[in-house]
């Protein structure tokens, strides 16, 4: 049975009619064309589908679009500034080679931003633990952790270069 969902996605109000059982990830990708949110496992194991709902990271394959009705949703496409400047965490992933094939990257970045928002100065252990629900099949996580540490520094007003030293 169809229902109408309304939410703010990346700062823009959207309203669409969807089937009640439509997953948020499907709504974002198929209804709104925001394909940066990836579908990896469909079982909430990989973290490729992480988005922010009212500022908190959520695996969008585990949430119905109707559950996000009235919420503020941020996807990887909404993380960068309006002028196209990358978010400090996105820039850190690029600068520190925190990606390889890139499939897990949107979920990793979204999870990392939430982690650093909650813990502005995470230790390496905190980062590894905080990204536990995100799987990367290409890297050994070393550069991802390095990127998150640099991104945390940059989000606090430091420089990525200072964080890398």
Short mmCIF file of C-alpha atoms in Angstrom, two decimals:
data_model
loop_
_atom_site.label_atom_id
_atom_site.label_comp_id
_atom_site.label_asym_id
_atom_site.label_seq_id
_atom_site.Cartn_x
_atom_site.Cartn_y
_atom_site.Cartn_z
CA UNK A 1 0.00 0.00 0.00
CA UNK A 2 1.50 3.37 -0.97
CA UNK A 3 2.24 6.09 1.55
CA UNK A 4 3.66 9.59 1.23
CA UNK A 5 7.00 10.35 2.84
CA UNK A 6 8.35 13.84 3.34
CA UNK A 7 11.81 14.65 4.61
CA UNK A 8 14.69 17.01 4.10
CA UNK A 9 17.47 15.39 2.09
CA UNK A 10 20.76 17.25 1.81
CA UNK A 11 19.01 20.47 2.79
CA UNK A 12 16.14 20.17 0.31
CA UNK A 13 12.55 19.27 1.17
CA UNK A 14 11.33 16.20 -0.71
CA UNK A 15 8.02 14.37 -0.72
CA UNK A 16 7.24 11.21 -2.66
CA UNK A 17 4.73 8.43 -2.69
CA UNK A 18 6.35 5.05 -1.97
CA UNK A 19 5.34 1.53 -1.07
CA UNK A 20 5.29 1.12 2.72
CA UNK A 21 8.04 -1.51 2.52
CA UNK A 22 10.47 0.70 0.56
CA UNK A 23 13.87 0.82 2.20
CA UNK A 24 15.46 4.22 2.74
CA UNK A 25 18.45 3.22 0.59
CA UNK A 26 16.10 2.33 -2.27
CA UNK A 27 14.20 5.61 -1.85
CA UNK A 28 17.42 7.63 -1.95
CA UNK A 29 18.86 5.83 -4.95
CA UNK A 30 15.78 5.10 -7.07
CA UNK A 31 13.40 7.92 -6.19
CA UNK A 32 15.91 10.73 -5.63
CA UNK A 33 18.81 9.59 -7.83
CA UNK A 34 21.35 9.85 -5.00
CA UNK A 35 23.47 6.90 -5.99
CA UNK A 36 26.41 7.73 -3.74
CA UNK A 37 24.68 5.71 -1.05
CA UNK A 38 25.66 2.19 -2.03
CA UNK A 39 23.83 -1.10 -1.64
CA UNK A 40 26.38 -3.66 -0.61
CA UNK A 41 25.00 -6.58 1.32
CA UNK A 42 21.30 -5.88 2.01
CA UNK A 43 21.83 -7.35 5.49
CA UNK A 44 23.35 -4.37 7.35
CA UNK A 45 26.74 -6.07 7.56
CA UNK A 46 28.90 -3.93 5.25
CA UNK A 47 28.08 -0.27 6.01
CA UNK A 48 28.20 0.89 2.37
CA UNK A 49 24.73 2.43 2.78
CA UNK A 50 25.43 4.66 5.82
CA UNK A 51 23.69 8.04 5.80
CA UNK A 52 22.97 10.53 8.57
CA UNK A 53 19.45 10.79 9.97
CA UNK A 54 19.08 13.88 12.14
CA UNK A 55 22.87 13.95 12.51
CA UNK A 56 23.41 10.29 13.46
CA UNK A 57 24.77 7.57 11.19
CA UNK A 58 22.28 4.89 10.16
CA UNK A 59 22.55 1.96 7.78
CA UNK A 60 19.87 2.93 5.28
CA UNK A 61 19.29 -0.67 4.21
CA UNK A 62 17.85 -1.36 7.67
CA UNK A 63 15.39 1.52 7.73
CA UNK A 64 12.17 2.04 5.85
CA UNK A 65 11.74 5.32 4.01
CA UNK A 66 8.54 5.84 6.01
CA UNK A 67 10.58 5.70 9.24
CA UNK A 68 12.55 8.72 8.01
CA UNK A 69 9.38 10.74 7.44
CA UNK A 70 9.98 14.23 8.85
CA UNK A 71 13.71 13.63 9.37
CA UNK A 72 16.75 15.46 8.07
CA UNK A 73 18.76 13.05 5.93
CA UNK A 74 22.30 13.70 4.76
CA UNK A 75 23.92 11.50 2.14
CA UNK A 76 27.49 11.56 0.89
CA UNK A 77 26.33 13.96 -1.85
CA UNK A 78 25.20 16.43 0.82
CA UNK A 79 28.41 16.38 2.84
CA UNK A 80 30.40 18.73 0.61
CA UNK A 81 29.86 22.50 0.74
CA UNK A 82 27.41 24.15 -1.65
CA UNK A 83 30.36 25.50 -3.67
CA UNK A 84 31.67 21.95 -4.16
CA UNK A 85 34.46 22.16 -1.59
CA UNK A 86 34.93 18.76 -0.02
CA UNK A 87 34.06 18.17 3.62
CA UNK A 88 37.30 17.85 5.65
CA UNK A 89 36.73 14.10 6.04
CA UNK A 90 36.24 13.65 2.29
CA UNK A 91 39.40 15.65 1.64
CA UNK A 92 41.32 13.57 4.18
CA UNK A 93 40.24 10.32 2.51
CA UNK A 94 41.48 11.65 -0.81
CA UNK A 95 44.71 13.08 0.61
CA UNK A 96 45.61 9.99 2.63
CA UNK A 97 44.53 7.37 0.09
CA UNK A 98 41.76 6.08 2.35
CA UNK A 99 40.07 4.35 -0.57
CA UNK A 100 40.86 1.87 -3.24
CA UNK A 101 37.92 0.76 -5.35
CA UNK A 102 35.74 3.36 -3.61
CA UNK A 103 32.68 1.19 -3.06
CA UNK A 104 32.82 1.35 0.75
CA UNK A 105 34.05 4.95 0.83
CA UNK A 106 30.71 6.81 1.14
CA UNK A 107 29.68 4.68 4.11
CA UNK A 108 33.15 4.93 5.66
CA UNK A 109 33.17 8.72 5.33
CA UNK A 110 29.65 9.10 6.75
CA UNK A 111 30.48 6.81 9.68
CA UNK A 112 33.76 8.65 10.27
CA UNK A 113 32.04 12.04 10.38
CA UNK A 114 29.57 10.74 12.97
CA UNK A 115 32.42 9.18 14.98
CA UNK A 116 34.41 12.42 15.02
CA UNK A 117 31.34 14.49 15.85
CA UNK A 118 30.83 12.33 18.94
CA UNK A 119 34.57 12.02 19.72
CA UNK A 120 36.50 15.00 18.28
CA UNK A 121 39.93 13.56 19.16
CA UNK A 122 39.69 9.82 18.59
CA UNK A 123 42.62 7.51 19.16
CA UNK A 124 43.57 4.97 16.53
CA UNK A 125 41.78 2.35 18.63
CA UNK A 126 38.65 4.55 18.75
CA UNK A 127 38.69 4.88 14.95
CA UNK A 128 39.13 1.15 14.39
CA UNK A 129 36.34 0.40 16.85
CA UNK A 130 34.10 3.16 15.47
CA UNK A 131 34.35 1.83 11.92
CA UNK A 132 33.73 -1.76 12.99
CA UNK A 133 30.40 -1.94 11.13
CA UNK A 134 31.98 -0.89 7.82
CA UNK A 135 33.71 -3.45 5.64
CA UNK A 136 36.38 -2.66 3.07
CA UNK A 137 37.31 -5.60 0.91
CA UNK A 138 40.24 -3.87 -0.82
CA UNK A 139 42.44 -2.21 1.80
CA UNK A 140 44.08 -3.23 5.04
CA UNK A 141 42.36 -0.28 6.76
CA UNK A 142 45.70 1.39 7.52
CA UNK A 143 45.10 4.35 5.20
CA UNK A 144 41.43 4.55 6.17
CA UNK A 145 42.41 4.95 9.83
CA UNK A 146 45.08 7.48 8.85
CA UNK A 147 42.50 9.40 6.82
CA UNK A 148 39.98 9.45 9.68
CA UNK A 149 42.63 10.69 12.11
CA UNK A 150 43.57 13.47 9.67
CA UNK A 151 39.92 14.24 8.99
CA UNK A 152 39.28 14.53 12.73
CA UNK A 153 42.11 17.05 13.03
CA UNK A 154 40.83 19.01 10.03
CA UNK A 155 37.26 19.01 11.38
CA UNK A 156 38.61 20.59 14.57
CA UNK A 157 40.26 23.38 12.59
CA UNK A 158 43.73 21.86 12.27
CA UNK A 159 45.36 20.91 9.04
CA UNK A 160 45.62 17.50 7.48
CA UNK A 161 49.34 17.98 7.09
CA UNK A 162 49.72 18.52 10.84
CA UNK A 163 47.65 15.40 11.52
CA UNK A 164 49.81 13.31 9.21
CA UNK A 165 53.03 14.28 10.97
#
